[in-house]
mmCIF file of C-alpha atoms in Angstrom:
data_model
loop_
_atom_site.group_PDB
_atom_site.id
_atom_site.type_symbol
_atom_site.label_atom_id
_atom_site.label_comp_id
_atom_site.label_asym_id
_atom_site.label_seq_id
_atom_site.Cartn_x
_atom_site.Cartn_y
_atom_site.Cartn_z
ATOM 1 C CA ASP A 228 211.073 66.819 150.146
ATOM 2 C CA ALA A 229 209.500 66.940 146.711
ATOM 3 C CA GLY A 230 207.849 70.182 145.799
ATOM 4 C CA VAL A 231 204.753 70.624 143.688
ATOM 5 C CA ILE A 232 204.998 68.416 140.617
ATOM 6 C CA GLN A 233 203.406 69.349 137.305
ATOM 7 C CA SER A 234 203.194 67.456 134.043
ATOM 8 C CA PRO A 235 203.769 67.849 131.234
ATOM 9 C CA ARG A 236 206.301 70.694 131.338
ATOM 10 C CA HIS A 237 205.534 71.593 127.752
ATOM 11 C CA GLU A 238 202.486 70.885 125.648
ATOM 12 C CA VAL A 239 201.950 71.772 122.004
ATOM 13 C CA THR A 240 198.573 70.990 120.540
ATOM 14 C CA GLU A 241 196.285 72.030 117.739
ATOM 15 C CA MET A 242 193.194 74.128 118.097
ATOM 16 C CA GLY A 243 190.177 72.050 118.991
ATOM 17 C CA GLN A 244 192.110 69.329 120.806
ATOM 18 C CA GLU A 245 191.602 68.425 124.449
ATOM 19 C CA VAL A 246 194.427 69.308 126.814
ATOM 20 C CA THR A 247 194.912 67.892 130.313
ATOM 21 C CA LEU A 248 197.384 69.374 132.760
ATOM 22 C CA ARG A 249 198.313 67.490 135.911
ATOM 23 C CA CYS A 250 199.455 68.465 139.363
ATOM 24 C CA LYS A 251 200.647 66.691 142.475
ATOM 25 C CA PRO A 252 200.671 68.991 145.521
ATOM 26 C CA ILE A 253 203.109 68.826 148.400
ATOM 27 C CA SER A 254 202.206 66.004 150.745
ATOM 28 C CA GLY A 255 200.209 67.254 153.704
ATOM 29 C CA HIS A 256 198.998 70.380 151.957
ATOM 30 C CA ASN A 257 195.239 70.809 151.962
ATOM 31 C CA SER A 258 194.816 73.663 149.483
ATOM 32 C CA LEU A 259 195.605 73.543 145.784
ATOM 33 C CA PHE A 260 195.564 76.418 143.318
ATOM 34 C CA TRP A 261 195.621 76.659 139.524
ATOM 35 C CA TYR A 262 197.043 79.856 137.988
ATOM 36 C CA ARG A 263 197.603 81.070 134.449
ATOM 37 C CA GLN A 264 200.405 83.472 133.530
ATOM 38 C CA THR A 265 200.182 85.734 130.502
ATOM 39 C CA MET A 266 202.113 88.853 129.580
ATOM 40 C CA MET A 267 199.018 91.018 129.614
ATOM 41 C CA ARG A 268 197.400 89.841 132.830
ATOM 42 C CA GLY A 269 200.264 88.439 134.860
ATOM 43 C CA LEU A 270 199.357 85.621 137.248
ATOM 44 C CA GLU A 271 195.639 84.950 137.428
ATOM 45 C CA LEU A 272 194.000 82.520 139.824
ATOM 46 C CA LEU A 273 191.723 80.162 137.922
ATOM 47 C CA ILE A 274 190.413 77.957 140.723
ATOM 48 C CA TYR A 275 191.365 76.688 144.140
ATOM 49 C CA PHE A 276 190.473 73.665 146.213
ATOM 50 C CA ASN A 277 190.518 73.030 149.922
ATOM 51 C CA ASN A 278 190.347 69.423 151.117
ATOM 52 C CA ASN A 279 189.588 68.401 147.520
ATOM 53 C CA VAL A 280 186.530 70.655 147.316
ATOM 54 C CA PRO A 281 186.448 73.573 144.842
ATOM 55 C CA ILE A 282 186.166 76.784 146.868
ATOM 56 C CA ASP A 283 186.471 79.534 144.274
ATOM 57 C CA ASP A 284 186.274 78.988 140.518
ATOM 58 C CA SER A 285 185.435 82.565 139.598
ATOM 59 C CA GLY A 286 188.642 82.853 137.593
ATOM 60 C CA MET A 287 187.857 79.995 135.226
ATOM 61 C CA PRO A 288 187.564 81.705 131.830
ATOM 62 C CA GLU A 289 184.658 79.775 130.394
ATOM 63 C CA ASP A 290 183.007 76.394 130.156
ATOM 64 C CA ARG A 291 185.862 75.033 128.079
ATOM 65 C CA PHE A 292 187.921 74.915 131.285
ATOM 66 C CA SER A 293 187.309 72.382 134.022
ATOM 67 C CA ALA A 294 189.308 71.252 137.059
ATOM 68 C CA LYS A 295 189.060 68.261 139.321
ATOM 69 C CA MET A 296 190.715 67.041 142.464
ATOM 70 C CA PRO A 297 189.734 63.402 142.952
ATOM 71 C CA ASN A 298 192.053 62.948 145.939
ATOM 72 C CA ALA A 299 194.507 64.852 148.118
ATOM 73 C CA SER A 300 197.495 64.060 145.912
ATOM 74 C CA PHE A 301 196.254 64.769 142.407
ATOM 75 C CA SER A 302 194.482 67.440 140.405
ATOM 76 C CA THR A 303 193.806 68.045 136.720
ATOM 77 C CA LEU A 304 193.003 71.112 134.673
ATOM 78 C CA LYS A 305 191.318 70.305 131.388
ATOM 79 C CA ILE A 306 190.690 72.515 128.375
ATOM 80 C CA GLN A 307 188.252 71.214 125.784
ATOM 81 C CA PRO A 308 188.302 72.374 123.060
ATOM 82 C CA SER A 309 191.548 74.321 123.209
ATOM 83 C CA GLU A 310 191.994 77.630 121.385
ATOM 84 C CA PRO A 311 195.127 79.644 120.459
ATOM 85 C CA ARG A 312 194.249 82.269 123.115
ATOM 86 C CA ASP A 313 194.686 79.586 125.775
ATOM 87 C CA SER A 314 198.420 79.592 125.096
ATOM 88 C CA ALA A 315 200.080 80.514 128.394
ATOM 89 C CA VAL A 316 202.043 79.064 131.289
ATOM 90 C CA TYR A 317 199.825 77.252 133.778
ATOM 91 C CA PHE A 318 201.015 76.929 137.357
ATOM 92 C CA CYS A 319 199.803 74.752 140.147
ATOM 93 C CA ALA A 320 200.480 75.752 143.768
ATOM 94 C CA SER A 321 199.706 74.246 147.138
ATOM 95 C CA SER A 322 199.568 75.449 150.726
ATOM 96 C CA LEU A 323 198.848 74.026 154.161
ATOM 97 C CA GLY A 324 195.265 75.237 153.880
ATOM 98 C CA THR A 325 194.775 75.590 157.612
ATOM 99 C CA GLY A 326 192.274 78.389 157.206
ATOM 100 C CA ASP A 327 194.947 81.005 157.856
ATOM 101 C CA HIS A 328 195.038 83.168 154.758
ATOM 102 C CA THR A 329 198.729 83.865 155.376
ATOM 103 C CA ASP A 330 199.744 80.276 154.581
ATOM 104 C CA THR A 331 202.538 80.381 152.008
ATOM 105 C CA GLN A 332 201.704 79.064 148.554
ATOM 106 C CA TYR A 333 204.374 76.900 146.937
ATOM 107 C CA PHE A 334 204.405 76.808 143.158
ATOM 108 C CA GLY A 335 205.246 74.051 140.729
ATOM 109 C CA PRO A 336 207.503 74.648 137.710
ATOM 110 C CA GLY A 337 204.552 75.239 135.391
ATOM 111 C CA THR A 338 203.285 73.818 132.108
ATOM 112 C CA ARG A 339 203.904 75.888 129.000
ATOM 113 C CA LEU A 340 200.922 75.356 126.714
ATOM 114 C CA THR A 341 201.004 76.309 123.048
ATOM 115 C CA VAL A 342 197.836 75.934 121.014
ATOM 116 C CA LEU A 343 198.423 76.221 117.260
ATOM 117 C CA ASP B 50 189.798 95.224 136.953
ATOM 118 C CA GLN B 51 193.384 95.007 138.152
ATOM 119 C CA GLN B 52 193.261 95.218 141.954
ATOM 120 C CA VAL B 53 197.040 94.908 142.270
ATOM 121 C CA LYS B 54 199.165 96.969 139.901
ATOM 122 C CA GLN B 55 202.840 96.994 139.113
ATOM 123 C CA ASN B 56 203.241 99.911 136.763
ATOM 124 C CA SER B 57 206.893 99.361 135.930
ATOM 125 C CA PRO B 58 207.324 96.340 133.668
ATOM 126 C CA SER B 59 211.097 96.480 133.988
ATOM 127 C CA LEU B 60 213.906 97.944 136.072
ATOM 128 C CA SER B 61 217.637 97.952 135.502
ATOM 129 C CA VAL B 62 220.030 98.522 138.419
ATOM 130 C CA GLN B 63 223.773 98.379 138.841
ATOM 131 C CA GLU B 64 225.213 95.740 141.160
ATOM 132 C CA GLY B 65 225.657 97.053 144.696
ATOM 133 C CA ARG B 66 222.991 99.725 144.343
ATOM 134 C CA ILE B 67 219.469 99.706 145.754
ATOM 135 C CA SER B 68 216.592 98.216 143.763
ATOM 136 C CA ILE B 69 213.132 99.584 144.520
ATOM 137 C CA LEU B 70 210.109 97.779 143.138
ATOM 138 C CA ASN B 71 206.690 99.327 143.548
ATOM 139 C CA CYS B 72 203.164 98.016 143.817
ATOM 140 C CA ASP B 73 199.773 99.694 144.212
ATOM 141 C CA TYR B 74 196.483 98.147 145.224
ATOM 142 C CA THR B 75 192.893 99.311 145.148
ATOM 143 C CA ASN B 76 191.032 97.003 147.533
ATOM 144 C CA SER B 77 191.099 98.362 151.092
ATOM 145 C CA MET B 78 190.055 94.923 152.383
ATOM 146 C CA PHE B 79 193.507 93.479 151.611
ATOM 147 C CA ASP B 80 195.361 92.837 154.853
ATOM 148 C CA TYR B 81 198.316 90.706 153.818
ATOM 149 C CA PHE B 82 200.854 91.432 151.104
ATOM 150 C CA LEU B 83 203.589 89.325 149.581
ATOM 151 C CA TRP B 84 206.411 89.436 147.090
ATOM 152 C CA TYR B 85 207.293 86.452 144.945
ATOM 153 C CA LYS B 86 210.381 86.054 142.799
ATOM 154 C CA LYS B 87 210.402 84.143 139.543
ATOM 155 C CA TYR B 88 213.323 82.880 137.475
ATOM 156 C CA PRO B 89 212.805 81.779 133.846
ATOM 157 C CA ALA B 90 211.344 78.296 133.428
ATOM 158 C CA GLU B 91 210.634 78.033 137.162
ATOM 159 C CA GLY B 92 207.619 78.653 139.328
ATOM 160 C CA PRO B 93 207.378 81.752 141.546
ATOM 161 C CA THR B 94 208.962 81.417 144.977
ATOM 162 C CA PHE B 95 207.915 83.284 148.100
ATOM 163 C CA LEU B 96 210.293 86.073 149.067
ATOM 164 C CA ILE B 97 208.852 88.233 151.833
ATOM 165 C CA SER B 98 205.500 89.311 153.240
ATOM 166 C CA ILE B 99 203.942 91.978 155.427
ATOM 167 C CA SER B 100 200.746 92.192 157.426
ATOM 168 C CA SER B 101 198.638 95.330 157.303
ATOM 169 C CA ILE B 102 199.311 95.949 161.005
ATOM 170 C CA LYS B 103 202.937 96.690 160.165
ATOM 171 C CA ASP B 104 204.574 99.245 157.927
ATOM 172 C CA LYS B 105 207.913 97.537 157.461
ATOM 173 C CA ASN B 106 209.300 94.029 157.376
ATOM 174 C CA GLU B 107 212.933 93.182 156.850
ATOM 175 C CA ASP B 108 214.677 89.945 155.887
ATOM 176 C CA GLY B 109 218.362 90.264 155.140
ATOM 177 C CA ARG B 110 218.845 92.351 152.025
ATOM 178 C CA PHE B 111 215.093 92.545 151.414
ATOM 179 C CA THR B 112 212.729 95.046 153.036
ATOM 180 C CA VAL B 113 209.070 95.565 152.272
ATOM 181 C CA PHE B 114 207.373 98.840 153.147
ATOM 182 C CA LEU B 115 203.620 99.297 153.366
ATOM 183 C CA ASN B 116 201.819 102.642 153.149
ATOM 184 C CA LYS B 117 198.166 101.852 153.821
ATOM 185 C CA SER B 118 196.894 105.372 153.333
ATOM 186 C CA ALA B 119 198.419 105.467 149.856
ATOM 187 C CA LYS B 120 197.588 101.787 149.174
ATOM 188 C CA HIS B 121 201.182 101.320 148.151
ATOM 189 C CA LEU B 122 203.928 98.874 148.946
ATOM 190 C CA SER B 123 207.502 98.644 147.844
ATOM 191 C CA LEU B 124 210.305 96.114 147.930
ATOM 192 C CA HIS B 125 213.833 97.341 148.568
ATOM 193 C CA ILE B 126 216.825 95.175 147.764
ATOM 194 C CA VAL B 127 220.120 96.401 149.199
ATOM 195 C CA PRO B 128 222.688 95.760 147.909
ATOM 196 C CA SER B 129 221.468 94.385 144.604
ATOM 197 C CA GLN B 130 223.279 91.354 143.210
ATOM 198 C CA PRO B 131 223.262 89.809 139.719
ATOM 199 C CA GLY B 132 221.486 86.759 141.147
ATOM 200 C CA ASP B 133 218.554 89.022 142.014
ATOM 201 C CA SER B 134 217.792 89.368 138.301
ATOM 202 C CA ALA B 135 214.294 87.888 137.993
ATOM 203 C CA VAL B 136 210.648 88.846 137.679
ATOM 204 C CA TYR B 137 209.112 90.070 140.929
ATOM 205 C CA PHE B 138 205.400 89.714 141.570
ATOM 206 C CA CYS B 139 203.490 91.623 144.180
ATOM 207 C CA ALA B 140 200.425 89.858 145.635
ATOM 208 C CA ALA B 141 197.685 90.600 148.147
ATOM 209 C CA SER B 142 195.062 88.707 150.075
ATOM 210 C CA ARG B 143 192.311 89.413 152.546
ATOM 211 C CA PHE B 144 190.949 87.731 155.595
ATOM 212 C CA ASN B 145 188.767 84.678 155.141
ATOM 213 C CA THR B 146 190.045 83.625 151.757
ATOM 214 C CA ASP B 147 193.168 81.845 150.535
ATOM 215 C CA LYS B 148 192.892 83.690 147.247
ATOM 216 C CA LEU B 149 195.983 85.667 146.200
ATOM 217 C CA ILE B 150 195.660 88.533 143.732
ATOM 218 C CA PHE B 151 198.873 89.092 141.797
ATOM 219 C CA GLY B 152 200.222 92.035 139.885
ATOM 220 C CA THR B 153 201.648 91.719 136.381
ATOM 221 C CA GLY B 154 205.246 91.599 137.561
ATOM 222 C CA THR B 155 208.393 93.723 137.238
ATOM 223 C CA ARG B 156 211.470 92.340 135.524
ATOM 224 C CA LEU B 157 214.590 93.341 137.461
ATOM 225 C CA GLN B 158 217.962 93.216 135.799
ATOM 226 C CA VAL B 159 221.057 93.753 137.924
ATOM 227 C CA PHE B 160 224.129 94.436 135.835
ATOM 228 C CA PRO B 161 227.790 94.404 136.949
#
């Protein structure tokens, strides 16, 4: 079975440009999570969805970040305008989302974003 | 405010010996704890977990210990193997939310 799929794997852009990261969760999973990994802060949850509805976006840094989940098999994380401090690895994860908080989260391979 | 802390950024252990990775948390509402393992250029993968009603959970070479009074958990790997070299993240969650709070990770290197 395919795991969580993320694209692109690497993205290099210039400050001020719009960046869109994409994620396809595991089929049948109802919860989707966006994380950011930095050396200083480790893995931070940005936002998560359950049944395509945003449940907690308290980790979204600021208005430049937005996330959508138009259907059960696709989500995007957009940064507009991008800044050098947004450079990080962004992970998408999915879980069964049954309402049991012990459901295992499965991570994608990540997108390494570099903003020049 | 770092609710889950891994104070050792790195650990180096000889093959065959025990590796002990530590994690502290501050939120007493956490009731489920996990360890994830991450290789370079890959996403984290689930390794082992423990519920707050237990103080130990074992899976092969991996054992997680939970000390609720000290708000401390540890991961023991015995015996350590070179393939265990990775970054290990501790994470915690509480009832009624799917939100995981991760630590900053500990890089384990197992040398021959």
